[in-house]
Amino acid sequence: MTLIQAGPSELESPYAWRRLAAALLISTLGGVGMWSVVVVLPTVQAEFGVARADASLPYTLNMIMFGLGGILMGRLSDRFGVMVALIAGALALGIGYLVAGASVGIGQFALVQGLLIGVGTSATFAPLLADTSHWFTRRRGIAVAVVASGNYLAGAIWPPVVQHFVETVGWRQTYFGIGVVCLAGMLPLALVLRRRLPQHDAVAPGSADAARMERPLGLSPNALLALLAIASFACCTAMSMPQVHIVAYCGDLGYGPARGAQMLSVMLACGVVSRLIFGLICDRIGGLRTLLLGSGLQGVALLLFLPFDGLVSLYVISALFGLFQGGIVPSYAIIVREFFAQKEAGVRVATVITTSLFGMAFGGWVSGAIFDVTGSYKVAFVNGILWNLLNLSIAGWLLWRSGLRQARA
């Protein structure tokens, strides 16, 4: 299929906004790959007759391959255009759900969940963030935030839909249906993103802009990327504490898991609002300042969990946490676009997003391990605060270096 080369005049054009709408729909559709396995976990465990740890393996593989697959899809997007990556992702999702629905054991189910569904879902997040950033300049922050919201919208929409069909027709038929929906919905939408990137970042060799990209913030590109990766790992290790354990925490406090599930829903819903608000803020103050602001506010919310554990207090703090942290991850995509060459955006954004996912996975595990040792989540919250301080320190140091270089310019 022939790809159409777009021109600079199409930046922030009506086509760019139509493309943004299509990207949001794709992200919301493809986001099912992150949430369906959580919903069917109890049913799959019962059918295959395995322990809870074995039944959790598909989720673990799904998250690992979602992260690693993002790097692969990002590189594919950089080289051939995001449409190619999305078509590959849609095919992987569709085939993955059809094959997973016919699984004969937990091992096969787990492999398909990781290698096909996890990798397929990865095409609908980091590559879309990077691609969207190319089509906007003045409104880049809000545009990226809109696409990033698709992941949270998927978390709000898909679980009740999947649960309904699991109860009415069974998990296998539900998986078959999801596969068909992904193929029928994502493939046509991918065609809307057919045009190649507008080449508005071309710089002359030896120019000031070329020097800035060769030594961003006075660092080598790989050194800056490594710092951003460490920062994203740290902030998401902290972020995972409430998101992964709020349901169990409420159970321990005697409020019941249902209250915890409601708090998680409030947190995710506020996360959507947060991403949009922080997107507008990012357009005004830039990626690094937005990261520093979001990280600082996330730390404040984590601190509030320590002295307050009343039912109403936890609802309020959960809402605040969602409002404070939702804009952090999209800010990394903006930072990459500010300091790296356009042609590298897909793989570099995906690398930072991957480390954030590993941080979520590590943070969820280590918080549980701390609870097992101490019998309390208080120390786990303190652990999250310390990781958040690491993120805050890196963001502050990078912003300081940015100010120094601007002062010398």
Short mmCIF file of C-alpha atoms in Angstrom, two decimals:
data_model
loop_
_atom_site.label_atom_id
_atom_site.label_comp_id
_atom_site.label_asym_id
_atom_site.label_seq_id
_atom_site.Cartn_x
_atom_site.Cartn_y
_atom_site.Cartn_z
CA MET A 1 0.00 0.00 0.00
CA THR A 2 1.38 3.42 -1.00
CA LEU A 3 2.00 5.84 1.84
CA ILE A 4 1.28 9.53 1.26
CA GLN A 5 3.90 12.06 2.36
CA ALA A 6 2.39 14.94 4.31
CA GLY A 7 3.69 18.49 4.21
CA PRO A 8 4.41 21.00 6.98
CA SER A 9 1.18 22.89 6.14
CA GLU A 10 -0.80 19.98 7.56
CA LEU A 11 0.48 20.55 11.10
CA GLU A 12 -2.52 21.20 13.38
CA SER A 13 -4.76 21.12 10.28
CA PRO A 14 -8.29 19.63 10.22
CA TYR A 15 -6.67 16.39 9.01
CA ALA A 16 -4.33 16.40 12.02
CA TRP A 17 -7.35 16.65 14.35
CA ARG A 18 -9.18 13.87 12.47
CA ARG A 19 -6.04 11.82 12.81
CA LEU A 20 -6.01 12.54 16.55
CA ALA A 21 -9.61 11.34 16.88
CA ALA A 22 -8.77 8.12 15.03
CA ALA A 23 -5.72 7.58 17.23
CA LEU A 24 -7.84 7.98 20.38
CA LEU A 25 -10.35 5.40 19.10
CA ILE A 26 -7.56 2.99 18.20
CA SER A 27 -5.97 3.41 21.64
CA THR A 28 -9.31 2.80 23.36
CA LEU A 29 -10.06 -0.27 21.24
CA GLY A 30 -6.59 -1.78 21.45
CA GLY A 31 -6.38 -1.03 25.16
CA VAL A 32 -8.60 -4.05 25.77
CA GLY A 33 -5.40 -6.11 25.70
CA MET A 34 -4.37 -4.67 29.06
CA TRP A 35 -7.68 -5.24 30.86
CA SER A 36 -9.44 -8.34 29.51
CA VAL A 37 -7.01 -10.79 31.11
CA VAL A 38 -7.68 -9.26 34.54
CA VAL A 39 -11.42 -9.78 34.14
CA VAL A 40 -11.23 -13.40 32.96
CA LEU A 41 -8.54 -14.43 35.45
CA PRO A 42 -10.90 -16.10 38.02
CA THR A 43 -12.83 -17.92 35.30
CA VAL A 44 -9.68 -19.14 33.55
CA GLN A 45 -8.24 -20.28 36.88
CA ALA A 46 -11.36 -22.31 37.65
CA GLU A 47 -11.56 -23.90 34.19
CA PHE A 48 -7.92 -24.92 34.01
CA GLY A 49 -7.78 -25.91 37.70
CA VAL A 50 -4.58 -24.00 38.55
CA ALA A 51 -3.36 -21.95 41.51
CA ARG A 52 -3.79 -18.18 41.63
CA ALA A 53 -0.06 -17.64 40.98
CA ASP A 54 -0.25 -19.75 37.80
CA ALA A 55 -3.42 -17.97 36.74
CA SER A 56 -1.62 -14.63 37.16
CA LEU A 57 1.17 -15.63 34.75
CA PRO A 58 -0.76 -14.50 31.63
CA TYR A 59 -1.05 -10.99 33.09
CA THR A 60 2.66 -10.90 33.91
CA LEU A 61 3.66 -11.99 30.40
CA ASN A 62 1.13 -9.59 28.92
CA MET A 63 2.69 -6.60 30.71
CA ILE A 64 6.27 -7.62 29.93
CA MET A 65 5.54 -8.05 26.23
CA PHE A 66 3.44 -4.89 26.17
CA GLY A 67 6.59 -3.05 27.23
CA LEU A 68 9.10 -4.86 25.01
CA GLY A 69 6.68 -4.89 22.10
CA GLY A 70 6.41 -1.11 22.31
CA ILE A 71 10.10 -0.80 21.41
CA LEU A 72 9.63 -3.14 18.44
CA MET A 73 6.52 -1.31 17.26
CA GLY A 74 8.20 2.05 17.82
CA ARG A 75 11.10 1.06 15.58
CA LEU A 76 8.64 -0.25 12.99
CA SER A 77 6.77 3.05 13.14
CA ASP A 78 9.97 5.11 12.76
CA ARG A 79 10.96 3.18 9.65
CA PHE A 80 7.69 2.50 7.83
CA GLY A 81 5.10 4.80 9.42
CA VAL A 82 2.69 4.28 12.27
CA MET A 83 0.01 2.76 10.01
CA VAL A 84 2.19 -0.29 9.39
CA ALA A 85 2.76 -0.75 13.13
CA LEU A 86 -0.98 -0.42 13.81
CA ILE A 87 -1.93 -2.95 11.14
CA ALA A 88 0.60 -5.38 12.62
CA GLY A 89 -0.82 -4.70 16.08
CA ALA A 90 -4.42 -5.17 14.96
CA LEU A 91 -3.58 -8.49 13.29
CA ALA A 92 -1.68 -9.66 16.39
CA LEU A 93 -4.61 -8.71 18.64
CA GLY A 94 -7.25 -10.28 16.42
CA ILE A 95 -5.36 -13.53 15.91
CA GLY A 96 -4.26 -13.54 19.54
CA TYR A 97 -7.78 -13.37 20.93
CA LEU A 98 -9.01 -16.05 18.54
CA VAL A 99 -6.16 -18.40 19.46
CA ALA A 100 -6.34 -17.60 23.19
CA GLY A 101 -10.05 -18.38 23.15
CA ALA A 102 -9.23 -21.89 21.91
CA SER A 103 -6.45 -22.53 24.48
CA VAL A 104 -6.30 -26.00 26.00
CA GLY A 105 -4.16 -25.08 29.02
CA ILE A 106 -2.85 -22.18 31.07
CA GLY A 107 0.60 -22.39 29.43
CA GLN A 108 -0.75 -21.88 25.92
CA PHE A 109 -3.10 -19.16 27.15
CA ALA A 110 -0.22 -17.31 28.85
CA LEU A 111 2.06 -17.49 25.79
CA VAL A 112 -0.62 -16.19 23.46
CA GLN A 113 -1.56 -13.47 25.94
CA GLY A 114 2.04 -12.26 25.97
CA LEU A 115 3.41 -12.88 22.47
CA LEU A 116 0.32 -11.84 20.48
CA ILE A 117 -2.07 -9.83 22.65
CA GLY A 118 0.62 -8.02 24.66
CA VAL A 119 2.70 -7.15 21.60
CA GLY A 120 -0.42 -6.20 19.62
CA THR A 121 -1.62 -3.86 22.36
CA SER A 122 1.78 -2.17 22.50
CA ALA A 123 1.22 -0.69 19.03
CA THR A 124 -1.71 1.32 20.38
CA PHE A 125 0.21 3.29 23.02
CA ALA A 126 3.82 4.46 22.74
CA PRO A 127 3.97 4.53 18.88
CA LEU A 128 0.73 6.54 18.82
CA LEU A 129 2.08 9.01 21.37
CA ALA A 130 5.21 9.54 19.30
CA ASP A 131 3.32 9.81 16.01
CA THR A 132 0.79 12.29 17.38
CA SER A 133 3.60 14.52 18.65
CA HIS A 134 4.76 15.02 15.04
CA TRP A 135 1.46 16.49 13.86
CA PHE A 136 1.18 19.27 16.43
CA THR A 137 3.50 22.06 17.54
CA ARG A 138 1.63 24.69 19.57
CA ARG A 139 -0.89 22.13 20.91
CA ARG A 140 1.45 19.15 21.13
CA GLY A 141 0.93 18.64 24.87
CA ILE A 142 -2.86 18.39 24.77
CA ALA A 143 -2.78 16.26 21.61
CA VAL A 144 -0.45 13.69 23.18
CA ALA A 145 -2.54 13.77 26.37
CA VAL A 146 -5.71 13.00 24.42
CA VAL A 147 -4.15 9.90 22.86
CA ALA A 148 -2.70 8.80 26.20
CA SER A 149 -6.19 9.02 27.70
CA GLY A 150 -7.28 6.16 25.46
CA ASN A 151 -5.45 3.74 27.74
CA TYR A 152 -7.45 4.90 30.78
CA LEU A 153 -10.70 5.06 28.78
CA ALA A 154 -10.13 1.44 27.82
CA GLY A 155 -9.79 0.64 31.52
CA ALA A 156 -13.11 2.34 32.23
CA ILE A 157 -15.06 0.89 29.29
CA TRP A 158 -13.79 -2.62 28.61
CA PRO A 159 -13.88 -4.41 32.02
CA PRO A 160 -17.65 -4.16 32.57
CA VAL A 161 -18.31 -5.10 28.93
CA VAL A 162 -16.00 -8.12 29.14
CA GLN A 163 -17.47 -9.17 32.49
CA HIS A 164 -21.00 -9.01 31.09
CA PHE A 165 -20.20 -11.29 28.19
CA VAL A 166 -18.14 -13.66 30.34
CA GLU A 167 -21.23 -14.14 32.53
CA THR A 168 -23.62 -14.52 29.60
CA VAL A 169 -21.71 -16.43 26.89
CA GLY A 170 -18.46 -17.55 28.56
CA TRP A 171 -14.88 -16.31 28.42
CA ARG A 172 -13.94 -18.22 25.24
CA GLN A 173 -16.76 -16.74 23.17
CA THR A 174 -15.99 -13.35 24.68
CA TYR A 175 -12.38 -13.61 23.53
CA PHE A 176 -13.51 -14.63 20.04
CA GLY A 177 -15.77 -11.56 19.96
CA ILE A 178 -13.00 -9.21 21.11
CA GLY A 179 -10.74 -10.53 18.34
CA VAL A 180 -13.37 -9.78 15.70
CA VAL A 181 -14.02 -6.29 17.13
CA CYS A 182 -10.30 -5.45 17.13
CA LEU A 183 -9.86 -6.51 13.52
CA ALA A 184 -13.07 -4.85 12.29
CA GLY A 185 -12.45 -1.61 14.19
CA MET A 186 -8.70 -1.07 14.16
CA LEU A 187 -7.83 -1.94 10.56
CA PRO A 188 -10.09 0.71 8.95
CA LEU A 189 -9.04 3.30 11.53
CA ALA A 190 -5.38 2.58 10.81
CA LEU A 191 -5.94 3.71 7.22
CA VAL A 192 -6.80 7.20 8.50
CA LEU A 193 -3.18 7.39 9.68
CA ARG A 194 -1.87 6.52 6.23
CA ARG A 195 0.01 9.74 5.58
CA ARG A 196 3.66 9.80 6.56
CA LEU A 197 5.09 12.25 9.04
CA PRO A 198 5.51 15.91 8.12
CA GLN A 199 9.27 16.47 8.04
CA HIS A 200 9.33 19.66 10.09
CA ASP A 201 12.36 18.79 12.23
CA ALA A 202 14.95 18.77 9.48
CA VAL A 203 18.06 20.65 10.62
CA ALA A 204 21.16 21.72 8.76
CA PRO A 205 24.39 19.93 9.73
CA GLY A 206 26.52 22.12 11.98
CA SER A 207 23.62 24.38 12.96
CA ALA A 208 22.69 25.24 16.56
CA ASP A 209 19.66 22.93 16.37
CA ALA A 210 21.84 20.07 15.14
CA ALA A 211 24.28 20.64 18.01
CA ARG A 212 21.37 20.68 20.48
CA MET A 213 20.18 17.28 19.28
CA GLU A 214 23.70 15.87 19.25
CA ARG A 215 24.26 16.99 22.88
CA PRO A 216 20.80 17.46 24.47
CA LEU A 217 21.21 19.35 27.77
CA GLY A 218 24.96 18.88 27.34
CA LEU A 219 24.61 15.08 27.54
CA SER A 220 24.91 12.35 24.97
CA PRO A 221 21.50 11.29 23.61
CA ASN A 222 21.85 7.84 25.18
CA ALA A 223 22.82 9.33 28.55
CA LEU A 224 19.73 11.55 28.54
CA LEU A 225 17.57 8.62 27.48
CA ALA A 226 19.00 6.53 30.33
CA LEU A 227 18.17 9.25 32.86
CA LEU A 228 14.63 9.54 31.52
CA ALA A 229 14.28 5.75 31.70
CA ILE A 230 15.41 5.71 35.34
CA ALA A 231 13.05 8.59 36.12
CA SER A 232 10.09 6.83 34.49
CA PHE A 233 10.89 3.57 36.31
CA ALA A 234 11.05 5.45 39.63
CA CYS A 235 7.86 7.46 39.19
CA CYS A 236 5.85 4.42 38.13
CA THR A 237 7.26 2.32 40.98
CA ALA A 238 5.78 4.98 43.25
CA MET A 239 2.59 5.26 41.18
CA SER A 240 1.87 1.54 41.36
CA MET A 241 1.52 1.45 45.15
CA PRO A 242 -2.01 2.91 45.31
CA GLN A 243 -3.11 1.64 41.90
CA VAL A 244 -2.17 -2.00 42.52
CA HIS A 245 -2.89 -2.27 46.25
CA ILE A 246 -5.78 0.09 47.02
CA VAL A 247 -8.31 -2.77 46.87
CA ALA A 248 -6.29 -4.96 49.25
CA TYR A 249 -5.56 -1.95 51.49
CA CYS A 250 -9.27 -1.25 51.89
CA GLY A 251 -9.86 -4.91 52.71
CA ASP A 252 -7.23 -4.78 55.45
CA LEU A 253 -8.80 -1.63 56.90
CA GLY A 254 -12.17 -3.38 57.09
CA TYR A 255 -13.91 -1.39 54.34
CA GLY A 256 -14.11 -4.36 51.95
CA PRO A 257 -12.71 -4.87 48.45
CA ALA A 258 -15.78 -3.33 46.80
CA ARG A 259 -14.90 0.05 48.31
CA GLY A 260 -11.34 -0.36 47.08
CA ALA A 261 -12.57 -1.13 43.57
CA GLN A 262 -14.67 2.03 43.64
CA MET A 263 -11.64 4.05 44.72
CA LEU A 264 -9.61 2.57 41.86
CA SER A 265 -12.34 3.57 39.40
CA VAL A 266 -12.33 7.10 40.82
CA MET A 267 -8.54 7.16 40.51
CA LEU A 268 -8.60 6.10 36.84
CA ALA A 269 -11.43 8.47 35.95
CA CYS A 270 -9.56 11.37 37.52
CA GLY A 271 -6.47 10.16 35.65
CA VAL A 272 -8.22 10.89 32.34
CA VAL A 273 -9.03 14.42 33.51
CA SER A 274 -5.46 14.79 34.74
CA ARG A 275 -3.96 13.87 31.40
CA LEU A 276 -6.02 16.49 29.61
CA ILE A 277 -5.28 19.22 32.16
CA PHE A 278 -1.57 18.44 32.21
CA GLY A 279 -1.57 18.40 28.41
CA LEU A 280 -2.75 22.02 28.41
CA ILE A 281 -0.18 22.88 31.07
CA CYS A 282 2.57 21.18 29.06
CA ASP A 283 1.82 23.37 26.05
CA ARG A 284 2.53 26.40 28.23
CA ILE A 285 5.53 25.34 30.33
CA GLY A 286 7.15 22.43 28.44
CA GLY A 287 7.76 18.76 29.18
CA LEU A 288 10.42 18.99 31.90
CA ARG A 289 8.49 21.49 34.03
CA THR A 290 5.34 19.42 33.61
CA LEU A 291 7.19 16.29 34.74
CA LEU A 292 8.56 18.13 37.78
CA LEU A 293 5.10 19.49 38.67
CA GLY A 294 3.37 16.12 38.28
CA SER A 295 6.05 14.29 40.23
CA GLY A 296 5.88 16.80 43.07
CA LEU A 297 2.09 16.58 43.29
CA GLN A 298 2.20 12.77 43.16
CA GLY A 299 4.58 12.84 46.13
CA VAL A 300 2.14 15.04 48.06
CA ALA A 301 -0.70 12.57 47.38
CA LEU A 302 1.43 9.63 48.52
CA LEU A 303 2.26 11.51 51.73
CA LEU A 304 -1.46 12.01 52.41
CA PHE A 305 -1.99 8.23 52.52
CA LEU A 306 0.19 8.02 55.64
CA PRO A 307 -1.84 10.04 58.20
CA PHE A 308 -5.31 9.56 56.72
CA ASP A 309 -7.03 6.17 56.38
CA GLY A 310 -10.69 7.00 56.97
CA LEU A 311 -13.18 5.91 54.30
CA VAL A 312 -14.06 9.42 53.12
CA SER A 313 -10.41 10.48 53.32
CA LEU A 314 -9.33 7.58 51.11
CA TYR A 315 -11.93 8.47 48.47
CA VAL A 316 -10.69 12.07 48.43
CA ILE A 317 -7.00 11.09 48.35
CA SER A 318 -7.66 8.54 45.58
CA ALA A 319 -9.27 11.28 43.50
CA LEU A 320 -6.37 13.63 44.20
CA PHE A 321 -3.85 10.93 43.34
CA GLY A 322 -5.55 10.36 39.99
CA LEU A 323 -5.63 14.10 39.28
CA PHE A 324 -1.97 14.52 40.22
CA GLN A 325 -0.33 11.55 38.47
CA GLY A 326 -2.21 11.16 35.18
CA GLY A 327 -0.09 13.68 33.31
CA ILE A 328 3.32 12.29 34.23
CA VAL A 329 3.72 9.52 31.65
CA PRO A 330 2.64 11.62 28.61
CA SER A 331 5.14 14.31 29.61
CA TYR A 332 7.97 11.89 28.75
CA ALA A 333 6.79 11.78 25.13
CA ILE A 334 6.92 15.58 25.01
CA ILE A 335 10.43 15.64 26.53
CA VAL A 336 11.65 13.15 23.91
CA ARG A 337 10.23 15.33 21.13
CA GLU A 338 11.87 18.42 22.62
CA PHE A 339 15.38 16.97 22.88
CA PHE A 340 15.70 14.17 20.30
CA ALA A 341 15.55 13.98 16.51
CA GLN A 342 12.14 13.32 14.98
CA LYS A 343 13.29 10.18 13.18
CA GLU A 344 14.18 8.57 16.54
CA ALA A 345 10.99 9.52 18.38
CA GLY A 346 9.11 6.24 18.05
CA VAL A 347 11.76 3.96 19.52
CA ARG A 348 12.92 6.48 22.17
CA VAL A 349 9.38 7.19 23.43
CA ALA A 350 8.71 3.44 23.49
CA THR A 351 11.90 2.82 25.48
CA VAL A 352 10.88 5.29 28.19
CA ILE A 353 7.31 3.95 28.27
CA THR A 354 8.68 0.40 28.59
CA THR A 355 10.72 1.29 31.65
CA SER A 356 7.63 2.92 33.16
CA LEU A 357 5.73 -0.35 32.71
CA PHE A 358 8.57 -2.26 34.33
CA GLY A 359 8.35 0.24 37.19
CA MET A 360 4.64 -0.50 37.56
CA ALA A 361 5.35 -4.23 37.62
CA PHE A 362 8.22 -3.89 40.10
CA GLY A 363 6.36 -1.45 42.32
CA GLY A 364 3.31 -3.69 42.54
CA TRP A 365 5.48 -6.65 43.52
CA VAL A 366 7.78 -4.88 45.97
CA SER A 367 4.86 -3.24 47.77
CA GLY A 368 3.35 -6.67 48.33
CA ALA A 369 6.70 -8.03 49.49
CA ILE A 370 7.07 -5.16 51.98
CA PHE A 371 3.58 -5.86 53.29
CA ASP A 372 4.43 -9.55 53.74
CA VAL A 373 7.47 -8.61 55.85
CA THR A 374 5.95 -5.76 57.89
CA GLY A 375 2.25 -6.69 57.97
CA SER A 376 1.38 -3.08 57.04
CA TYR A 377 1.15 -0.91 53.95
CA LYS A 378 2.59 2.13 55.75
CA VAL A 379 6.19 1.14 54.95
CA ALA A 380 5.15 0.38 51.36
CA PHE A 381 3.83 3.93 51.03
CA VAL A 382 7.13 5.26 52.40
CA ASN A 383 8.97 3.14 49.83
CA GLY A 384 6.84 4.71 47.10
CA ILE A 385 7.63 8.19 48.40
CA LEU A 386 11.37 7.46 48.27
CA TRP A 387 11.15 6.28 44.65
CA ASN A 388 9.13 9.40 43.86
CA LEU A 389 11.93 11.53 45.34
CA LEU A 390 14.39 9.88 42.95
CA ASN A 391 12.17 10.83 40.01
CA LEU A 392 11.78 14.34 41.39
CA SER A 393 15.55 14.70 41.76
CA ILE A 394 16.26 13.65 38.16
CA ALA A 395 13.56 15.92 36.76
CA GLY A 396 14.83 18.84 38.83
CA TRP A 397 18.44 18.27 37.78
CA LEU A 398 17.53 18.09 34.09
CA LEU A 399 15.48 21.27 34.38
CA TRP A 400 18.41 22.98 36.10
CA ARG A 401 20.73 21.97 33.25
CA SER A 402 18.18 23.25 30.76
CA GLY A 403 18.11 26.62 32.53
CA LEU A 404 21.90 26.82 32.55
CA ARG A 405 22.14 26.18 28.82
CA GLN A 406 19.43 28.74 28.07
CA ALA A 407 21.29 31.31 30.17
CA ARG A 408 24.50 30.69 28.20
CA ALA A 409 22.75 30.85 24.81
#
